[in-house]
Structures are given as structure tokens and as C-alpha cells.
Short mmCIF file of C-alpha atoms and ligand atoms in Angstrom, two decimals:
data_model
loop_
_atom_site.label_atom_id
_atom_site.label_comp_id
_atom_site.label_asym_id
_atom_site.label_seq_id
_atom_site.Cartn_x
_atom_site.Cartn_y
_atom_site.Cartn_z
CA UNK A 26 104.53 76.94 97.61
CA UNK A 27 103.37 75.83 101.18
CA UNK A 28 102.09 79.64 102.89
CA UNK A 29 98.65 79.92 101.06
CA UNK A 30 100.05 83.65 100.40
CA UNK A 31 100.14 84.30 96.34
CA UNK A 32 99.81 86.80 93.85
CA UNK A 33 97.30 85.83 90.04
CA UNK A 34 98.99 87.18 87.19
CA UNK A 35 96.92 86.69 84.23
CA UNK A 36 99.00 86.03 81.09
CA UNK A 37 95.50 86.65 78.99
CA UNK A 38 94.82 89.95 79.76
CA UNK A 39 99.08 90.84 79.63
CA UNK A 40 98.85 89.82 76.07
CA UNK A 41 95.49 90.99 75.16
CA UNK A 42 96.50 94.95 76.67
CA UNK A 43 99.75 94.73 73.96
CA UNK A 44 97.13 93.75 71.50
CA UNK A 45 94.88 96.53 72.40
CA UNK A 46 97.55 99.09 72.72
CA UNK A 47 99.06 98.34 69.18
CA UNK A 48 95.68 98.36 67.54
CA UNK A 49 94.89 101.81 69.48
CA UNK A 50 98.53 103.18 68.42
CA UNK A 51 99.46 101.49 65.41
CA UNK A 52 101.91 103.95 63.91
CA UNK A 53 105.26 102.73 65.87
CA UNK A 54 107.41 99.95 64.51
CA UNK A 55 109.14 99.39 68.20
CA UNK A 56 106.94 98.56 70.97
CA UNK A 57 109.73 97.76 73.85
CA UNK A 58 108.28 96.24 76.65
CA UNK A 59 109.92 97.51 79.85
CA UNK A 60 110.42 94.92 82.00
CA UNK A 61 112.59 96.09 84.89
CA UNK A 62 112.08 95.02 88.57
CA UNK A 63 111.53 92.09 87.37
CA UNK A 64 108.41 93.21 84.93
CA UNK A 65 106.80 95.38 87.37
CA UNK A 66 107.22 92.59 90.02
CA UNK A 67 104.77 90.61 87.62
CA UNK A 68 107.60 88.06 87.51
CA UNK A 69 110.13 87.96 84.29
CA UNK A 70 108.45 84.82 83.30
CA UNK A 71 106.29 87.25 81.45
CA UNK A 72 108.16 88.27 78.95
CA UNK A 73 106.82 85.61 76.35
CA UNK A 74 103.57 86.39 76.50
CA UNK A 75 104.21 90.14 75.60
CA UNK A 76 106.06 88.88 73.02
CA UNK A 77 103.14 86.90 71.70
CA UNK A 78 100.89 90.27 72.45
CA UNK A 79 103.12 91.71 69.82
CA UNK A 80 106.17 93.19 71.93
CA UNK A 81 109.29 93.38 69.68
CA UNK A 82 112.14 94.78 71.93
CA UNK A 83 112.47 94.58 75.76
CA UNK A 84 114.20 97.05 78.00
CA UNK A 85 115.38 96.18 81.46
CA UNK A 86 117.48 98.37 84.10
CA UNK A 87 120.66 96.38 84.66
CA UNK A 88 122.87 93.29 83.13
CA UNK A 89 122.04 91.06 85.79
CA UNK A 90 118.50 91.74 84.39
CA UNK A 91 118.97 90.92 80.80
CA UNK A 92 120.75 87.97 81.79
CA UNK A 93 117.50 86.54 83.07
CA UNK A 94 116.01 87.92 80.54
CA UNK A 95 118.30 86.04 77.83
CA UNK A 96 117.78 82.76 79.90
CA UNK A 97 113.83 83.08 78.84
CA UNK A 98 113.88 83.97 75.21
CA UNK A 99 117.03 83.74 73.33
CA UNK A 100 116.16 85.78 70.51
CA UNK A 101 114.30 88.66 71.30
CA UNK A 102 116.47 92.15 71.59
CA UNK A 103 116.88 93.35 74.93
CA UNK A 104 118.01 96.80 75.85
CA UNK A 105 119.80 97.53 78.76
CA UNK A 106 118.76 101.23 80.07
CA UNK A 107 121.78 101.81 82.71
CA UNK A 108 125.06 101.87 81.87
CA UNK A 109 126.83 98.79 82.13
CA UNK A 110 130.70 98.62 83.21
CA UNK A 111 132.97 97.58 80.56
CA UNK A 112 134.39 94.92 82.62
CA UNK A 113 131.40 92.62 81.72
CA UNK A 114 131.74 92.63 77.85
CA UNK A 115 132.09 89.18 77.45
CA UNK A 116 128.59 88.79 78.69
CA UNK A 117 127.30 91.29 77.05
CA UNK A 118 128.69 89.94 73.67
CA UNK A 119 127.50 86.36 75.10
CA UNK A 120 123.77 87.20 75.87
CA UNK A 121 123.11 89.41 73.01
CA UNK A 122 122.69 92.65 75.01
CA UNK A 123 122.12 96.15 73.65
CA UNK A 124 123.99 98.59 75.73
CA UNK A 125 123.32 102.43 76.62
CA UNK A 126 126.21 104.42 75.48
CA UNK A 127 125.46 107.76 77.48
CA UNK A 128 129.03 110.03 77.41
CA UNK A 129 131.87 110.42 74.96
CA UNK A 130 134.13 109.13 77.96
CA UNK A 131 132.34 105.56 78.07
CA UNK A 132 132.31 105.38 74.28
CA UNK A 133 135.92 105.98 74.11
CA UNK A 134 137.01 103.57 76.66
CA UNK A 135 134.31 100.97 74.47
CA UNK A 136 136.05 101.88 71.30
CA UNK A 137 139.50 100.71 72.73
CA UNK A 138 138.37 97.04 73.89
CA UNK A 139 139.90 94.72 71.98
CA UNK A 140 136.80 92.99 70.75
CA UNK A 141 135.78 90.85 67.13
CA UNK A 142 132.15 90.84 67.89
CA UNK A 143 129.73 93.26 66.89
CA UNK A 144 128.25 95.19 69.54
CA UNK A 145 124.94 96.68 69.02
CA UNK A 146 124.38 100.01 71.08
CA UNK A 147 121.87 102.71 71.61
CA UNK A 148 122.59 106.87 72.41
CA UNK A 149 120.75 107.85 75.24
CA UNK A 150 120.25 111.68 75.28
CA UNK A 151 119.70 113.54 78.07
CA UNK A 152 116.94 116.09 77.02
CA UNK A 153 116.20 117.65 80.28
CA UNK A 154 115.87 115.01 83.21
CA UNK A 155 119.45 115.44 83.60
CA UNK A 156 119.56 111.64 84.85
CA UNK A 157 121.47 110.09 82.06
CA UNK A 158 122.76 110.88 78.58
CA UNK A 159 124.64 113.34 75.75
CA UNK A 160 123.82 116.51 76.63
CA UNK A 161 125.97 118.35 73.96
CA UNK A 162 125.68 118.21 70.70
CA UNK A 163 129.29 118.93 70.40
CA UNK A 164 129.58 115.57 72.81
CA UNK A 165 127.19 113.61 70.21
CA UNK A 166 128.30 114.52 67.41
CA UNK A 167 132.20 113.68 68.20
CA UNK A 168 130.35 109.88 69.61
CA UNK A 169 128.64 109.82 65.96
CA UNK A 170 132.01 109.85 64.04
CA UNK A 171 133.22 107.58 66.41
CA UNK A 172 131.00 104.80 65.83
CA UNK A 173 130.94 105.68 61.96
CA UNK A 174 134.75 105.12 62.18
CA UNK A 175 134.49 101.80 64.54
CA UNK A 176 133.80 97.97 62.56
CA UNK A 177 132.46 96.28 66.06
CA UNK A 178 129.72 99.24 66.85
CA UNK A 179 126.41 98.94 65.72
CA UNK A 180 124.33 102.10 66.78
CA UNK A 181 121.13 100.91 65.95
CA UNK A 182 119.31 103.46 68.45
CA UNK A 183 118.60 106.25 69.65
CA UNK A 184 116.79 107.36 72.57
CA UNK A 185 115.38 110.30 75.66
CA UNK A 186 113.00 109.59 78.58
CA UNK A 187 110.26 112.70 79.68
CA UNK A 188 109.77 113.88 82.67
CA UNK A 189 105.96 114.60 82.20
CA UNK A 190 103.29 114.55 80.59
CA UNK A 191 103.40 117.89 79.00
CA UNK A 192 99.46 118.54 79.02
CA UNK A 193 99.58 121.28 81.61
CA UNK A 194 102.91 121.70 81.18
CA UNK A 195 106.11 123.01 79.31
CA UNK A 196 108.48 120.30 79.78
CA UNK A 197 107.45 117.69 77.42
CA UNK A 198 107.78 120.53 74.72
CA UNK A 199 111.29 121.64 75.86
CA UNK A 200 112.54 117.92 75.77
CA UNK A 201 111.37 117.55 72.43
CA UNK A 202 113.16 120.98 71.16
CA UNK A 203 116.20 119.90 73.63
CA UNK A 204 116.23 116.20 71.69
CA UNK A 205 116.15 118.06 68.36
CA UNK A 206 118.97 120.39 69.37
CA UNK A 207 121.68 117.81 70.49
CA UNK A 208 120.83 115.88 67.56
CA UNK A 209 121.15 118.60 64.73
CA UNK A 210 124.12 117.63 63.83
CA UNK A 211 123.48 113.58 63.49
CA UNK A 212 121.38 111.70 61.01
CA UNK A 213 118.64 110.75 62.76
CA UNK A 214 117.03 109.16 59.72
CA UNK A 215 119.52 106.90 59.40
CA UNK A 216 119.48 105.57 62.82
CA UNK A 217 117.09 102.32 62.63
CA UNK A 218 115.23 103.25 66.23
CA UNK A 219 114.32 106.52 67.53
CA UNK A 220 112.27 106.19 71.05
CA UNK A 221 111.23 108.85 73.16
CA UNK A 222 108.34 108.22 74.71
CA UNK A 223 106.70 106.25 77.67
CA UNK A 224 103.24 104.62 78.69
CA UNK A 225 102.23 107.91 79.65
CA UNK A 226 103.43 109.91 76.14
CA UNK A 227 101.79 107.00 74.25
CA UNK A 228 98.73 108.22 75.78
CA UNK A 229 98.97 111.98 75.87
CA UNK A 230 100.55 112.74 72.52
CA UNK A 231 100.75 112.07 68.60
CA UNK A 232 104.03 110.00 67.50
CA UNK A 233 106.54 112.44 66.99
CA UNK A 234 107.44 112.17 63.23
CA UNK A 235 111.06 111.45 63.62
CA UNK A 236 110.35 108.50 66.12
CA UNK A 237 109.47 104.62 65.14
CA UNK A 238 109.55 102.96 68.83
CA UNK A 239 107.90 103.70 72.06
CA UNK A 240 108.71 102.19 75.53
CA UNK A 241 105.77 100.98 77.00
CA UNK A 242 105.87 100.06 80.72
CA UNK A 243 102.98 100.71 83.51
CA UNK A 244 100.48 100.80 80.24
CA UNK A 245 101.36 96.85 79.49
CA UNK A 246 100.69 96.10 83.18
CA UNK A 247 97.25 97.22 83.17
CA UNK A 248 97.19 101.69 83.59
CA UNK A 249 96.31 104.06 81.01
CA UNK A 250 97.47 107.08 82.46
CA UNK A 251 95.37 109.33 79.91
CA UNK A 252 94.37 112.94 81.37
CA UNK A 253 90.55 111.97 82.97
CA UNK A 254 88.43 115.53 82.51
CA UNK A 255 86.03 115.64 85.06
CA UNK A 256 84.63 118.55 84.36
CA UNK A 257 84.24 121.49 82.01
CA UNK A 258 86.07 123.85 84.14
CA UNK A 259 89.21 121.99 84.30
CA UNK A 260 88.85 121.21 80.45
CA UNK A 261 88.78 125.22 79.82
CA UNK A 262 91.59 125.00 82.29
CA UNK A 263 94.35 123.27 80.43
CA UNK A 264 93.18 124.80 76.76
CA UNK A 265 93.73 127.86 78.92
CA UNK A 266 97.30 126.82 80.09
CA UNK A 267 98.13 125.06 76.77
CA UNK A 268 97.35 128.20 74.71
CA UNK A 269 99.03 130.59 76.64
CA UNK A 270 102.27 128.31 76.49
CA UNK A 271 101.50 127.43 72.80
CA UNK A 272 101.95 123.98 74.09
CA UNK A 273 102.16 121.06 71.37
CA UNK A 274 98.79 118.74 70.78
CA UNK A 275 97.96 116.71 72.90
CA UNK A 276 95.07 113.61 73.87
CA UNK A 277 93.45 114.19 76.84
CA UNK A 278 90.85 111.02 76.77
CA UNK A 279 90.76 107.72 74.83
CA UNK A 280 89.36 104.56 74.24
CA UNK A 281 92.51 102.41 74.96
CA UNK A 282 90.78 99.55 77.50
CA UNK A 283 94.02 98.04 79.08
CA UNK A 284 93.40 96.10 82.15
CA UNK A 285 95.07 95.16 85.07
CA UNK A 286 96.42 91.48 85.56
CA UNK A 287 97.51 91.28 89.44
CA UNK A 288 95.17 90.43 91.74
CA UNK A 289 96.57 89.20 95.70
CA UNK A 290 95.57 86.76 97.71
CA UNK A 291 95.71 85.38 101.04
CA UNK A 292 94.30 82.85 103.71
CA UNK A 293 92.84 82.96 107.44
CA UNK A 294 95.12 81.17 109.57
CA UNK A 295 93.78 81.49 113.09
CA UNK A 296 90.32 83.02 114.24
CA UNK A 297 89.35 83.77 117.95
CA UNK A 298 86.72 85.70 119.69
CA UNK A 299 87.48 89.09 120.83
CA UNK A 300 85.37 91.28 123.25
CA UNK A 301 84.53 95.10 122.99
CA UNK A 302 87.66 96.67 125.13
CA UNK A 303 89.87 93.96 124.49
CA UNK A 304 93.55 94.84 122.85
CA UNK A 305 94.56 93.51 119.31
CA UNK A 306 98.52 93.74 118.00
CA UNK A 307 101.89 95.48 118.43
CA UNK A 308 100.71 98.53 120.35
CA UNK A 309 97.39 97.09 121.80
CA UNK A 310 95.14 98.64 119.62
CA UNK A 311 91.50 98.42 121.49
CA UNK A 312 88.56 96.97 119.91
CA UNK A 313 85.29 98.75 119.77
CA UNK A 314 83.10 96.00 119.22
CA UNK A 315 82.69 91.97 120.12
CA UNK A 316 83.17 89.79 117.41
CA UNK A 317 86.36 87.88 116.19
CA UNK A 318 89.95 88.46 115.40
CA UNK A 319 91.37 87.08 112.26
CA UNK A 320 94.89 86.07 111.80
CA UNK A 321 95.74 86.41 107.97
CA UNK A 322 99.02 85.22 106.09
CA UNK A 323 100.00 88.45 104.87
CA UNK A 324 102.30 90.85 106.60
CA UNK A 325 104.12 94.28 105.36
CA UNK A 326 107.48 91.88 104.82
CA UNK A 327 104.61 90.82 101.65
CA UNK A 328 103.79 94.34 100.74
CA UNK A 329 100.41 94.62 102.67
CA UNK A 330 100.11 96.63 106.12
CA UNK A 331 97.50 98.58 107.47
CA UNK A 332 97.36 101.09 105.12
CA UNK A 333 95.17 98.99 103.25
CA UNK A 334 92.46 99.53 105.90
CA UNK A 335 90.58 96.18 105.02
CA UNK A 336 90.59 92.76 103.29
CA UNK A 337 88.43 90.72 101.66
CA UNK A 338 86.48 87.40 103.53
CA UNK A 339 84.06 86.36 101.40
CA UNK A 340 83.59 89.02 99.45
CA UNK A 341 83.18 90.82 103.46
CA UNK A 342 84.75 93.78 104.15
CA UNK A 343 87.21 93.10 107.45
CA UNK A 344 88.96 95.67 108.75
CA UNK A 345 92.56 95.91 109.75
CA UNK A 346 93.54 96.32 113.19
CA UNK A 347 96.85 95.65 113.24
CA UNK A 348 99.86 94.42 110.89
CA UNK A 349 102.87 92.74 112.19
CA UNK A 350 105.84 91.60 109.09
CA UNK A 351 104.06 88.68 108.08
CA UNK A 352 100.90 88.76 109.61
CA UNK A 353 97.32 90.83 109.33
CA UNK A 354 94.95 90.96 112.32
CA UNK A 355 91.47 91.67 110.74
CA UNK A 356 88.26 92.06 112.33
CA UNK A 357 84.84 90.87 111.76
CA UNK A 358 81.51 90.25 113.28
CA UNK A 359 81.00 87.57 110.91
CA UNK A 360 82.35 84.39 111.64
CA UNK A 361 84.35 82.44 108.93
CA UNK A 362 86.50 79.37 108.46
CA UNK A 363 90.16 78.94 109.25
CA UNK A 364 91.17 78.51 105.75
CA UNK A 365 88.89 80.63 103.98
CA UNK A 366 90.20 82.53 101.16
CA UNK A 367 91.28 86.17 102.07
CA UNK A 368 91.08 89.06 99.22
CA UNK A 369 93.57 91.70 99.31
CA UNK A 370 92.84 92.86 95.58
CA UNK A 371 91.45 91.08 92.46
CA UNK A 372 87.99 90.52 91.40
CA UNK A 373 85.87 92.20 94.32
CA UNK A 374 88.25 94.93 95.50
CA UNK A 375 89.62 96.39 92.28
CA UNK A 376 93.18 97.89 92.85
CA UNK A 377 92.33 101.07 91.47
CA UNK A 378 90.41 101.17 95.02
CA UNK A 379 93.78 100.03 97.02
CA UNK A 380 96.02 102.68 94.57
CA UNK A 381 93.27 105.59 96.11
CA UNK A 382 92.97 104.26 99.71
CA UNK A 383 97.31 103.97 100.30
CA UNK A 384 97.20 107.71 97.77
CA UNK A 385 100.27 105.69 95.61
CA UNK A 386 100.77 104.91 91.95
CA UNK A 387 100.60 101.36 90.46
CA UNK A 388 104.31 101.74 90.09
CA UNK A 389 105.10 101.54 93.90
CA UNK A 390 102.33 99.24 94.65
CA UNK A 391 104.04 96.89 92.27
CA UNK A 392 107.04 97.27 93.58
CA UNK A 393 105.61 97.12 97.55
CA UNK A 394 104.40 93.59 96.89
CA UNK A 395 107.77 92.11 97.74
CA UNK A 396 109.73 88.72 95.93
CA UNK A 397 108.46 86.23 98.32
CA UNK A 398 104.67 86.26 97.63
CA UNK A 399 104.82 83.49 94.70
CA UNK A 400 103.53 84.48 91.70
CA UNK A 401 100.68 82.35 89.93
CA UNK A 402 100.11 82.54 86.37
CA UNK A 403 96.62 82.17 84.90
CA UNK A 404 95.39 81.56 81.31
CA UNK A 405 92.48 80.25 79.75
CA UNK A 406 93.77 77.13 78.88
CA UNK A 407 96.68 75.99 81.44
CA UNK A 408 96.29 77.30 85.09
CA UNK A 409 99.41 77.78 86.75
CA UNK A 410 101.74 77.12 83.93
CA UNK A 411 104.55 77.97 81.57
C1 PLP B 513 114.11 104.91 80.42
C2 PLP B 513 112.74 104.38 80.73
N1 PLP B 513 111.90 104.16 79.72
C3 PLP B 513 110.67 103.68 79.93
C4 PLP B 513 110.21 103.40 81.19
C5 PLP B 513 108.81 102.90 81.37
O1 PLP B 513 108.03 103.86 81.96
P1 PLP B 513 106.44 103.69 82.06
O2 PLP B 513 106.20 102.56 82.97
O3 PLP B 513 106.00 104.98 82.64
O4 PLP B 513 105.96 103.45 80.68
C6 PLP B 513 111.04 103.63 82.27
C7 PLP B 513 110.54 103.34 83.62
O5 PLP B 513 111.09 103.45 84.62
C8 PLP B 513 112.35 104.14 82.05
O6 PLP B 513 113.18 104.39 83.05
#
């Protein structure tokens, strides 16, 4: 790592938030840790330490996914959540990979492979999002007696994915009912892992009785996505909303204290002195005040533009003039060292601040902070290690 341009993950607070959200929701058996874009662009290298928080399943978008996944921890299960084309079942059967069996059509051609292994597989259902899964129960049912019939399937799940919350809303309710519906005809009970929910069910509803695992994603990372009530008016509100819809319980506050473990950094390449008038940047952006220009290491090919409308020099707000792909021009009247430490977000500006000030979820800011900031890993004991 030579560009003094890195992102802190702290593998302390990853695995104390799985700690905290299993002793705040201790009813599940399956807590799969969701570990896509590369775990929330955390960095895969994660995935032990939610293991070690207590994670017993992981679930990542694609093959190419769980492969890196497999090359980490060779035992833990991993779920693949899009469908994966037959043509890869060797490495499926090689890594160990639980596969998404979503239409009668896919099962069918899976059923014919000429295959000695067992392969272990999971129903999605498509409940409402109408984004993947049996929608039919006819459709599931027919899947059901396949797998019953077939000595190299294992269907050892079960799952749905909702579209909301369901506090102010209908949906959640209707998935549910859909769920129940297309599975009438199945015995659920005898499936070993039912999952429905995400971070932000965990945190708006009860565990549904017929469920044992939950997929927890943005919650791990650091977001408790629990209704806040600001006021008594919007309380009465949704009571209003949820009675007149007969809407299912739900939580609307709680105690779960998950924190984020991200924090961004950068450094202060260049500094010159700038007049009142002068022009800073792609599209000469005039300055309305003397002082000096700042040349940070971070550009929007890193995930950080203007939008952020300042950074951090010690502990200083300076604000952004102008972005370029890999470089910030910041102002100040203060003057500081080439080399000084630049915060983008971490200890002084929280990222619940930077979420508000670009008006985007964690999920995209995640995402925005692209692959070639290195990540750093922090923990109590061994800085910058695995
Ligand atoms: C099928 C599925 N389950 C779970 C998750 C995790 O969602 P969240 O981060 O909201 O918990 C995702 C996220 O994209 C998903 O697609």
C-alpha cells in the first residue's frame, strides 16, 4: 500500500455487533451472515470474525463469491442466493456450496446430472418481490416430490426475502400469508432451515414461529434500521395505519447497540495559497476567501466527491471545492502540513453525518467506496492483521 488512501475496518466491533445482535434476538438457530459485494465492501477477509461473533451460515450473491469465500474458511456453510448455471457443478460439489433452486425447470434439469455427490440445496420462494423463486404451490409442491424421490438432493432450506418493513405497511403481512400459501402443501417442519427475514425484519418484528434462521446483512455492518419515533404524532400515526390494516405486531424501538466499523481515511498531498477570486478545479470554481488550497488523495474513482461537502484536517472542517477521479481540492484558512492525516469519516465525523449530508443509505455508501481504497483491519490486539 504506497497512496496513503485507506479504509479502518474494525474486526472488534464486527464481532462484538453479532454478539450483541444474538443476545438481543436469541430465538433463531441460523444467523447467516450476508456477505455479498464482498461483505458490504468491508473486504471478505471478514468472514472469520463473524464467525467467531457467532455467525453460523454465510450467504453471498454469486459462485465466484463463495469460491472466495471457501478459500477463507473451509467449513462454514455458504449459501449462494442467485441461481447458479448447472454447467459449474463440479465446483459447486468441490467448494461445498449450497445452491438456490428457484423453478421446477432448474430443478429438473439438476435432477438429470449425472452426479454421486450429495448436493445440499435451498427453495427460494417468491412471496411477492417477484425477483426470484416458486411462486406456485402447484410448482413447489411437484419440486418437493422431486427431491423426496432424488438420493444426491439434500433440501435442507427454505427461504423468501421482504420487500419492507411492514410497520406502515401491508406488504410484510401479504408476504408472510403469500409464504404460507405456496407452502401449504410442503412440510415445512421438516425442512431443517426456514429464513425469511432481513436486518431490517430482525428489527421490526417477532420471529415468525415457523422460522429458525434470519439473514442478517446491513445490521452486522454497523445499522439498526429500527423505526426511530420522534414524536407522539407520528407514533398515533402508524397505530393509526396499523389498526386500520390489522397489520401484524411489530417493534418500533430497541435497545440493540450495533456499531459501525468503517471509518476512511486520507492524506494532504500538496498545499498552496489561494487568493479571494482566484479559480480552483475542473470548471474553475471561484474562491470566496484567501487562504490555501489542499490537494487530498481521494477522488470519486475512491468513492468520495463533492457531495461530501467537507473533510476532516485535524479534526478542521475543510470544505470541498472541487473533486477530480482521484483527487479532492479542499479549502482552509488554516494552514496544515503536507502529510497530515485527512478524515473523510471515522472517529470525528461519524458516517451517520456523511449517510444525511449525500441523503443515501449505508448500503450504497458501502458500495460507493470502490475496491482500490485498501482495506485495514484493526483489533485490539494485532493492528493490521489476519
Ligand atoms: C436475499 C437476501 N437476503 C438478505 C439480504 C441482506 O439484507 P440486509 O442487508 O438488509 O439485511 C440481502 C441483501 O441484499 C438479500 O438479497
Amino acid at each position: 500500500m504506497y497512496r496513503p488512501t485507506y479504509a479502518v475496518i474494525n474486526k472488534d466491533i464486527l464481532k462484538e455487533n453479532i454478539k450483541e445482535i444474538k443476545k438481543t434476538y436469541p430465538s433463531y438457530e441460523y444467523y447467516i451472515g450476508v456477505v455479498k459485494n464482498d461483505a458490504y465492501h468491508h473486504g471478505i477477509k471478514i468472514v472469520n470474525e463473524l464467525i467467531k461473533g457467532g455467525i453460523n451460515y454465510l450467504a453471498v450473491s454469486s459462485l465466484d463469491e463463495a469460491i472466495l469465500v471457501r478459500k477463507i474458511n473451509k467449513n462454514i456453510p455458504i449459501l449462494c442466493l442467485e441461481v447458479i448455471s448447472l454447467d459449474y457443478l463440479d465446483l459447486i460439489i468441490k467448494n461445498k456450496i449450497t445452491i438456490t433452486v428457484e423453478s421446477l425447470s432448474y430443478l429438473k434439469k439438476l435432477v438429470n446430472q449425472d452426479v454421486n455427490d450429495l448436493i445440499t440445496i435451498h427453495f427460494a420462494v417468491d412471496s411477492g418481490m417477484h425477483r426470484l423463486g416458486f411462486s406456485k404451490e402447484e410448482e413447489l409442491t411437484k419440486a418437493y416430490m422431486l427431491i423426496k424421490e432424488s438420493k444426491n438432493l439434500y433440501l435442507e432450506g427454505i427461504y423468501s426475502h421482504f420487500a419492507t418493513s411492514g410497520i406502515q405497511d401491508i406488504y410484510y403481512d401479504y408476504q408472510v400469508k403469500r409464504f404460507l400459501k405456496i407452502t401449504k402443501n410442503i412440510y415445512l417442519e421438516d425442512i431443517p432451515i426456514v429464513h425469511l427475514g432481513r436486518s431490517l425484519t430482525l428489527v421490526s418484528h417477532e420471529k415468525l414461529n415457523f422460522c429458525n434462521g434470519i439473514r442478517l446483512g446491513i445490521v452486522m455492518y454497523g445499522f439498526n434500521q429500527s423505526r426511530k419515533i420522534n414524536s407522539k404524532y407520528q407514533l398515533l400515526k402508524i397505530k393509526r395505519i396499523q389498526k386500520k390494516y390489522h397489520l401484524s405486531k411489530t417493534t418500533l424501538e430497541n435497545n440493540l447497540k450495533v456499531k459501525p466499523s468503517f471509518a476512511l481515511y486520507s492524506s494532504v498531498m500538496s498545499r498552496r495559497k489561494i487568493k479571494k477570486g482566484e479559480f480552483v478545479g475542473y470548471g474553475a470554481n471561484i474562491v470566496n476567501e484567501s487562504g490555501y488550497i489542499y490537494t487530498i488523495c481521494i477522488g470519486y474513482a475512491d468513492g468520495v466527491d463533492k457531495n461530501f461537502k467537507y473533510v476532516l484536517i485535524n479534526k478542521q472542517k475543510c470544505l470541498i471545492i472541487a473533486d477530480c477521479m482521484d483527487m479532492l481540492l479542499v479549502f482552509s484558512q488554516n494552514k496544515y502540513e503536507v502529510g497530515s492525516k485527512v478524515e473523510i469519516f471515522g472517529e470525528n465525523r461519524s458516517i451517520f453525518e456523511v449517510l444525511k449530508t449525500l441523503n443515501i443509505n449505508a448500503y450504497h455508501l458501502f458500495n460507493q467506496i470502490s475496491n482500490r481504497v485498501p482495506r485495514i483491519y484493526e483489533s485490539k490486539g494485532d493492528k493490521n492483521g489476519f
